[in-house]
mmCIF file of C-alpha atoms in Angstrom:
data_model
loop_
_atom_site.group_PDB
_atom_site.id
_atom_site.type_symbol
_atom_site.label_atom_id
_atom_site.label_comp_id
_atom_site.label_asym_id
_atom_site.label_seq_id
_atom_site.Cartn_x
_atom_site.Cartn_y
_atom_site.Cartn_z
ATOM 1 C CA MET A 26 1.670 15.655 -13.070
ATOM 2 C CA ARG A 27 5.377 14.879 -12.838
ATOM 3 C CA PHE A 28 7.282 14.328 -9.618
ATOM 4 C CA PRO A 29 11.088 14.643 -9.499
ATOM 5 C CA ALA A 30 13.261 11.546 -9.455
ATOM 6 C CA SER A 31 15.080 10.766 -6.222
ATOM 7 C CA PRO A 32 17.662 8.160 -5.142
ATOM 8 C CA ARG A 33 16.092 4.953 -3.921
ATOM 9 C CA VAL A 34 16.552 4.379 -0.176
ATOM 10 C CA ILE A 35 15.303 2.200 2.668
ATOM 11 C CA TYR A 36 14.402 4.108 5.834
ATOM 12 C CA ARG A 37 15.728 2.801 9.135
ATOM 13 C CA ASN A 38 12.799 4.580 10.835
ATOM 14 C CA ASN A 39 10.317 3.177 8.363
ATOM 15 C CA PRO A 40 6.908 4.951 8.537
ATOM 16 C CA LEU A 41 5.156 2.325 6.384
ATOM 17 C CA ILE A 42 2.295 0.555 8.154
ATOM 18 C CA GLY A 43 0.958 -1.380 5.185
ATOM 19 C CA VAL A 44 1.346 -2.122 1.494
ATOM 20 C CA THR A 45 -1.357 -3.710 -0.662
ATOM 21 C CA CYS A 46 -1.464 -4.607 -4.337
ATOM 22 C CA GLN A 47 -4.571 -5.731 -6.169
ATOM 23 C CA PHE A 48 -5.303 -7.170 -9.589
ATOM 24 C CA ASN A 49 -8.876 -6.882 -10.879
ATOM 25 C CA PHE A 50 -10.121 -9.020 -13.746
ATOM 26 C CA PRO A 51 -13.436 -9.946 -15.422
ATOM 27 C CA ALA A 52 -15.409 -12.177 -13.062
ATOM 28 C CA ILE A 53 -14.468 -15.863 -13.070
ATOM 29 C CA LEU A 54 -17.548 -17.570 -11.638
ATOM 30 C CA ARG A 55 -15.686 -20.788 -10.874
ATOM 31 C CA ILE A 56 -13.768 -18.984 -8.117
ATOM 32 C CA GLY A 57 -17.031 -18.085 -6.392
ATOM 33 C CA THR A 58 -18.689 -21.498 -6.731
ATOM 34 C CA GLU A 59 -15.946 -23.932 -5.722
ATOM 35 C CA VAL A 60 -13.228 -24.099 -3.091
ATOM 36 C CA PRO A 61 -9.924 -23.021 -4.716
ATOM 37 C CA ALA A 62 -8.073 -26.251 -3.873
ATOM 38 C CA ALA A 63 -5.715 -26.191 -6.856
ATOM 39 C CA PHE A 64 -4.804 -22.562 -6.162
ATOM 40 C CA GLN A 65 -4.160 -23.364 -2.509
ATOM 41 C CA GLU A 66 -1.837 -26.241 -3.362
ATOM 42 C CA ARG A 67 0.337 -23.874 -5.372
ATOM 43 C CA ILE A 68 0.845 -21.435 -2.475
ATOM 44 C CA ARG A 69 0.207 -23.566 0.624
ATOM 45 C CA GLN A 70 3.877 -23.863 1.657
ATOM 46 C CA GLN A 71 4.231 -20.095 1.814
ATOM 47 C CA TYR A 72 0.689 -19.296 2.982
ATOM 48 C CA PRO A 73 -0.555 -22.297 5.014
ATOM 49 C CA VAL A 74 -3.440 -20.664 6.925
ATOM 50 C CA PHE A 75 -6.781 -20.704 5.086
ATOM 51 C CA GLN A 76 -9.865 -18.613 5.814
ATOM 52 C CA GLU A 77 -13.126 -18.134 3.952
ATOM 53 C CA SER A 78 -15.523 -15.212 4.107
ATOM 54 C CA SER A 79 -18.799 -14.428 2.366
ATOM 55 C CA GLY A 80 -17.872 -10.769 2.152
ATOM 56 C CA PHE A 81 -14.636 -8.994 3.006
ATOM 57 C CA SER A 82 -12.947 -5.594 2.841
ATOM 58 C CA ILE A 83 -9.344 -6.202 1.869
ATOM 59 C CA ASN A 84 -6.962 -4.393 4.154
ATOM 60 C CA VAL A 85 -3.626 -4.796 5.866
ATOM 61 C CA GLN A 86 -3.367 -5.627 9.559
ATOM 62 C CA LEU A 87 -2.951 -2.144 11.007
ATOM 63 C CA PRO A 88 -2.027 -1.248 14.571
ATOM 64 C CA GLN A 89 -5.280 -0.722 16.460
ATOM 65 C CA GLN A 90 -4.415 2.786 17.566
ATOM 66 C CA ILE A 91 -4.303 4.082 13.979
ATOM 67 C CA ALA A 92 -6.725 1.771 12.196
ATOM 68 C CA SER A 93 -9.532 4.318 12.484
ATOM 69 C CA ALA A 94 -7.459 6.859 10.579
ATOM 70 C CA VAL A 95 -7.104 4.720 7.461
ATOM 71 C CA ASN A 96 -10.084 3.558 5.429
ATOM 72 C CA PRO A 97 -9.622 0.535 3.133
ATOM 73 C CA LEU A 98 -9.828 1.398 -0.566
ATOM 74 C CA PHE A 99 -9.739 -2.158 -1.872
ATOM 75 C CA ARG A 100 -13.130 -3.836 -1.435
ATOM 76 C CA THR A 101 -15.007 -6.840 -2.727
ATOM 77 C CA GLN A 102 -18.627 -7.901 -2.197
ATOM 78 C CA THR A 103 -18.187 -11.493 -3.402
ATOM 79 C CA PRO A 104 -17.039 -14.571 -1.427
ATOM 80 C CA THR A 105 -13.367 -14.186 -0.598
ATOM 81 C CA TYR A 106 -10.717 -16.770 0.250
ATOM 82 C CA GLN A 107 -7.735 -15.734 2.337
ATOM 83 C CA PHE A 108 -4.351 -17.425 2.585
ATOM 84 C CA LEU A 109 -2.095 -16.207 5.384
ATOM 85 C CA ASP A 110 1.478 -16.873 6.380
ATOM 86 C CA ASP A 111 2.254 -18.488 9.725
ATOM 87 C CA SER A 112 4.580 -15.968 11.367
ATOM 88 C CA PRO A 113 5.462 -16.612 15.045
ATOM 89 C CA ASP A 114 3.787 -13.452 16.342
ATOM 90 C CA SER A 115 0.966 -12.876 13.868
ATOM 91 C CA SER A 116 0.259 -13.190 10.177
ATOM 92 C CA VAL A 117 1.796 -10.272 8.323
ATOM 93 C CA TRP A 118 1.271 -11.492 4.739
ATOM 94 C CA THR A 119 -2.234 -12.090 3.380
ATOM 95 C CA ILE A 120 -3.348 -13.279 -0.043
ATOM 96 C CA SER A 121 -7.038 -12.662 -0.856
ATOM 97 C CA LEU A 122 -8.832 -14.231 -3.812
ATOM 98 C CA SER A 123 -12.353 -13.466 -5.040
ATOM 99 C CA GLN A 124 -14.090 -14.074 -8.346
ATOM 100 C CA ASN A 125 -12.860 -10.766 -9.750
ATOM 101 C CA ALA A 126 -9.719 -9.851 -7.774
ATOM 102 C CA LEU A 127 -6.453 -11.087 -6.312
ATOM 103 C CA SER A 128 -4.699 -9.009 -3.660
ATOM 104 C CA MET A 129 -1.666 -9.242 -1.403
ATOM 105 C CA SER A 130 -1.250 -7.206 1.798
ATOM 106 C CA THR A 131 1.548 -6.932 4.315
ATOM 107 C CA SER A 132 2.239 -4.986 7.488
ATOM 108 C CA HIS A 133 5.934 -5.867 7.319
ATOM 109 C CA TYR A 134 7.277 -4.187 4.179
ATOM 110 C CA VAL A 135 11.049 -3.830 3.935
ATOM 111 C CA ARG A 136 11.960 -3.534 0.272
ATOM 112 C CA TRP A 137 10.316 -3.923 -3.120
ATOM 113 C CA GLU A 138 12.269 -7.026 -4.171
ATOM 114 C CA ASP A 139 11.017 -8.922 -1.114
ATOM 115 C CA TYR A 140 7.420 -7.839 -1.687
ATOM 116 C CA ARG A 141 7.606 -8.818 -5.355
ATOM 117 C CA ALA A 142 9.032 -12.243 -4.453
ATOM 118 C CA HIS A 143 6.094 -12.910 -2.102
ATOM 119 C CA LEU A 144 3.695 -12.055 -4.920
ATOM 120 C CA HIS A 145 5.286 -14.235 -7.606
ATOM 121 C CA GLU A 146 3.688 -17.600 -6.822
ATOM 122 C CA PRO A 147 0.136 -16.366 -6.017
ATOM 123 C CA LEU A 148 0.013 -14.303 -9.212
ATOM 124 C CA GLN A 149 1.392 -17.160 -11.302
ATOM 125 C CA ALA A 150 -1.049 -19.591 -9.662
ATOM 126 C CA LEU A 151 -3.947 -17.301 -10.582
ATOM 127 C CA VAL A 152 -2.809 -17.248 -14.202
ATOM 128 C CA ASP A 153 -2.144 -20.995 -14.411
ATOM 129 C CA VAL A 154 -5.234 -22.222 -12.535
ATOM 130 C CA TYR A 155 -7.872 -19.721 -13.631
ATOM 131 C CA GLY A 156 -6.424 -18.009 -16.702
ATOM 132 C CA PRO A 157 -7.958 -14.531 -16.354
ATOM 133 C CA SER A 158 -8.522 -13.013 -19.778
ATOM 134 C CA PHE A 159 -6.786 -9.786 -18.767
ATOM 135 C CA PHE A 160 -6.588 -7.343 -15.872
ATOM 136 C CA THR A 161 -8.970 -4.396 -15.789
ATOM 137 C CA ARG A 162 -7.198 -2.598 -12.939
ATOM 138 C CA ILE A 163 -3.856 -2.952 -11.199
ATOM 139 C CA GLY A 164 -3.349 -1.061 -7.950
ATOM 140 C CA LEU A 165 -0.542 -0.596 -5.434
ATOM 141 C CA ARG A 166 -1.214 1.222 -2.172
ATOM 142 C CA TYR A 167 1.341 2.527 0.336
ATOM 143 C CA GLN A 168 0.148 3.687 3.773
ATOM 144 C CA ASN A 169 2.562 5.700 5.922
ATOM 145 C CA ILE A 170 2.058 7.071 9.415
ATOM 146 C CA ILE A 171 4.765 9.542 10.409
ATOM 147 C CA CYS A 172 5.103 9.836 14.189
ATOM 148 C CA ARG A 173 7.654 12.420 15.230
ATOM 149 C CA SER A 174 8.594 10.617 18.431
ATOM 150 C CA ALA A 175 9.743 7.563 16.452
ATOM 151 C CA ALA A 176 12.087 9.760 14.408
ATOM 152 C CA HIS A 177 13.268 11.722 17.482
ATOM 153 C CA ILE A 178 11.944 15.047 16.161
ATOM 154 C CA SER A 179 9.033 15.585 18.529
ATOM 155 C CA ASN A 180 9.596 19.337 18.797
ATOM 156 C CA THR A 181 9.848 19.995 15.064
ATOM 157 C CA PRO A 182 6.660 21.517 13.580
ATOM 158 C CA TRP A 183 4.961 19.841 10.626
ATOM 159 C CA ARG A 184 5.612 22.870 8.429
ATOM 160 C CA ASP A 185 9.324 22.043 8.648
ATOM 161 C CA LEU A 186 8.830 18.342 7.904
ATOM 162 C CA LEU A 187 6.463 18.373 4.937
ATOM 163 C CA ASN A 188 6.404 19.821 1.444
ATOM 164 C CA GLN A 189 5.003 23.341 1.650
ATOM 165 C CA GLN A 190 2.617 22.501 -1.204
ATOM 166 C CA ILE A 191 0.714 19.981 0.936
ATOM 167 C CA VAL A 192 1.076 21.324 4.468
ATOM 168 C CA GLY A 193 -1.775 23.823 3.988
ATOM 169 C CA ILE A 194 -3.342 25.303 7.116
ATOM 170 C CA LEU A 195 -0.563 23.947 9.319
ATOM 171 C CA VAL A 196 1.639 26.739 7.951
ATOM 172 C CA THR A 197 -0.721 29.575 8.809
ATOM 173 C CA ALA A 198 -1.804 28.507 12.311
ATOM 174 C CA ASP A 199 -0.299 30.586 15.145
ATOM 175 C CA GLU A 200 -0.025 27.434 17.257
ATOM 176 C CA GLU A 201 0.121 23.952 15.747
ATOM 177 C CA SER A 202 -1.922 22.593 18.658
ATOM 178 C CA GLU A 203 -4.841 24.728 17.494
ATOM 179 C CA ILE A 204 -5.358 22.371 14.553
ATOM 180 C CA GLU A 205 -7.035 19.221 15.851
ATOM 181 C CA GLY A 206 -7.768 17.694 12.460
ATOM 182 C CA ALA A 207 -6.910 18.259 8.807
ATOM 183 C CA THR A 208 -7.271 15.837 5.907
ATOM 184 C CA ASN A 209 -6.921 16.252 2.170
ATOM 185 C CA GLN A 210 -7.515 14.089 -0.883
ATOM 186 C CA ALA A 211 -6.586 14.499 -4.531
ATOM 187 C CA LEU A 212 -6.807 12.288 -7.606
ATOM 188 C CA ILE A 213 -3.687 12.973 -9.663
ATOM 189 C CA ARG A 214 -2.941 11.867 -13.216
ATOM 190 C CA LEU A 215 0.684 10.740 -13.429
ATOM 191 C CA ASP A 216 0.663 10.048 -17.165
ATOM 192 C CA GLU A 217 -1.666 8.718 -19.850
ATOM 193 C CA ASP A 218 -2.226 5.396 -18.059
ATOM 194 C CA ARG A 219 -1.427 5.845 -14.355
ATOM 195 C CA LYS A 220 -3.115 7.779 -11.556
ATOM 196 C CA VAL A 221 -2.745 8.109 -7.800
ATOM 197 C CA LEU A 222 -5.386 8.771 -5.164
ATOM 198 C CA PHE A 223 -3.387 10.854 -2.705
ATOM 199 C CA ARG A 224 -4.743 11.147 0.862
ATOM 200 C CA HIS A 225 -2.890 12.910 3.642
ATOM 201 C CA GLY A 226 -3.562 14.622 6.928
ATOM 202 C CA LEU A 227 -3.323 14.510 10.695
ATOM 203 C CA ALA A 228 -3.944 11.293 12.648
ATOM 204 C CA VAL A 229 -3.843 10.697 16.408
ATOM 205 C CA GLN A 230 -2.485 7.626 18.162
ATOM 206 C CA ALA A 231 -5.139 6.451 20.619
ATOM 207 C CA ASP A 232 -2.747 5.139 23.271
ATOM 208 C CA THR A 233 -0.290 8.051 23.394
ATOM 209 C CA GLN A 234 -2.462 10.823 21.907
ATOM 210 C CA GLU A 235 0.517 11.758 19.765
ATOM 211 C CA GLN A 236 -0.370 13.762 16.697
ATOM 212 C CA CYS A 237 0.988 11.947 13.644
ATOM 213 C CA TYR A 238 0.715 12.475 9.892
ATOM 214 C CA LEU A 239 -0.826 10.089 7.390
ATOM 215 C CA ILE A 240 0.445 9.804 3.818
ATOM 216 C CA ASP A 241 -1.709 7.276 1.966
ATOM 217 C CA ASN A 242 -1.075 6.785 -1.758
ATOM 218 C CA ASP A 243 -3.148 4.425 -3.922
ATOM 219 C CA PHE A 244 -1.457 4.082 -7.318
ATOM 220 C CA PHE A 245 -3.395 2.416 -10.118
ATOM 221 C CA THR A 246 -4.006 1.935 -13.804
ATOM 222 C CA GLU A 247 -7.333 1.002 -15.354
ATOM 223 C CA LYS A 248 -5.824 0.300 -18.745
ATOM 224 C CA ARG A 249 -6.417 -3.249 -19.974
ATOM 225 C CA THR A 250 -3.282 -5.220 -19.095
ATOM 226 C CA GLU A 251 -2.328 -8.694 -20.305
ATOM 227 C CA ALA A 252 -1.171 -11.121 -17.625
ATOM 228 C CA SER A 253 2.316 -11.220 -19.117
ATOM 229 C CA ASP A 254 2.682 -7.460 -18.558
ATOM 230 C CA ALA A 255 1.245 -7.296 -15.019
ATOM 231 C CA ARG A 256 4.556 -7.357 -13.157
ATOM 232 C CA THR A 257 6.035 -4.634 -15.359
ATOM 233 C CA VAL A 258 3.038 -2.417 -14.676
ATOM 234 C CA LEU A 259 3.343 -3.070 -10.941
ATOM 235 C CA ASP A 260 7.044 -2.144 -11.050
ATOM 236 C CA SER A 261 6.141 1.188 -12.658
ATOM 237 C CA LEU A 262 3.647 1.940 -9.876
ATOM 238 C CA ASN A 263 6.295 1.144 -7.278
ATOM 239 C CA GLU A 264 8.744 3.494 -8.954
ATOM 240 C CA ALA A 265 6.170 6.280 -8.835
ATOM 241 C CA SER A 266 5.550 5.643 -5.129
ATOM 242 C CA GLY A 267 9.148 6.415 -4.215
ATOM 243 C CA ARG A 268 9.095 9.682 -6.124
ATOM 244 C CA ILE A 269 5.889 10.929 -4.535
ATOM 245 C CA PHE A 270 6.752 10.043 -0.942
ATOM 246 C CA ARG A 271 10.100 11.812 -1.237
ATOM 247 C CA TRP A 272 8.340 14.844 -2.736
ATOM 248 C CA CYS A 273 5.944 14.908 0.231
ATOM 249 C CA ILE A 274 8.626 15.222 2.896
ATOM 250 C CA SER A 275 11.301 17.822 3.581
ATOM 251 C CA ASP A 276 15.032 17.195 3.744
ATOM 252 C CA THR A 277 14.746 17.466 7.532
ATOM 253 C CA LEU A 278 12.260 14.605 7.778
ATOM 254 C CA HIS A 279 14.099 12.586 5.139
ATOM 255 C CA THR A 280 17.243 12.767 7.259
ATOM 256 C CA ALA A 281 15.374 11.990 10.497
ATOM 257 C CA LEU A 282 13.965 8.798 8.950
ATOM 258 C CA GLU A 283 17.598 7.685 8.453
ATOM 259 C CA PRO A 284 17.751 6.725 4.762
ATOM 260 C CA GLN A 285 19.973 3.771 3.865
ATOM 261 C CA PRO A 286 21.212 3.165 0.298
ATOM 262 C CA VAL A 287 19.689 0.181 -1.472
#
């Protein structure tokens, strides 16, 4: 399925609540049987806080009021080591390493170049220290929560803010308030190698009870990828993410989010 190209922008009213990338590889038992000291030394200046867990579901640090609306798609059952930044308020960048996956999550995404720069050293450290044979899956997930109050469009119905092809029952309801919940999921083939698990639907903020809209896109390829090609593959998933999000929203919502040229 092809989505139309659109100019790249950065939204002043950014609806992103989390971005996660993950690289899966054939199990490296050494990661699960010894503390990753050499790996830590490579990234310790950027990610000084260390945590260890015997089992962990990889996820971004979401605001509590919407966490229940978003289920983590990236999971691991093996011992996991986490390396966090030391931001003044709270850690917003997290590197997670297990014997078959490396991931990076953030709740403070601004632009792709910044995200990619944060990933450079952990990914290179994985390659240099452990030498994974290849990657079996590369994923990039964008989670957006659109709250109309934040974009100053509280009285605009969802049918005027979203693509008519995804808005579904919200178009046919006599009163929008009649619909208390609606979620949808689709697995879409983008091309021969790439797919996206597309989840969207209504979500409610617990503190304000505002009805918001979730757009959660998990882009991935399961084609065998050599380490030298990993960043190029990730760039292609990022490019697809911009196309699909813009396709999901109307011109009215696009304008309300206050797009800024990159």
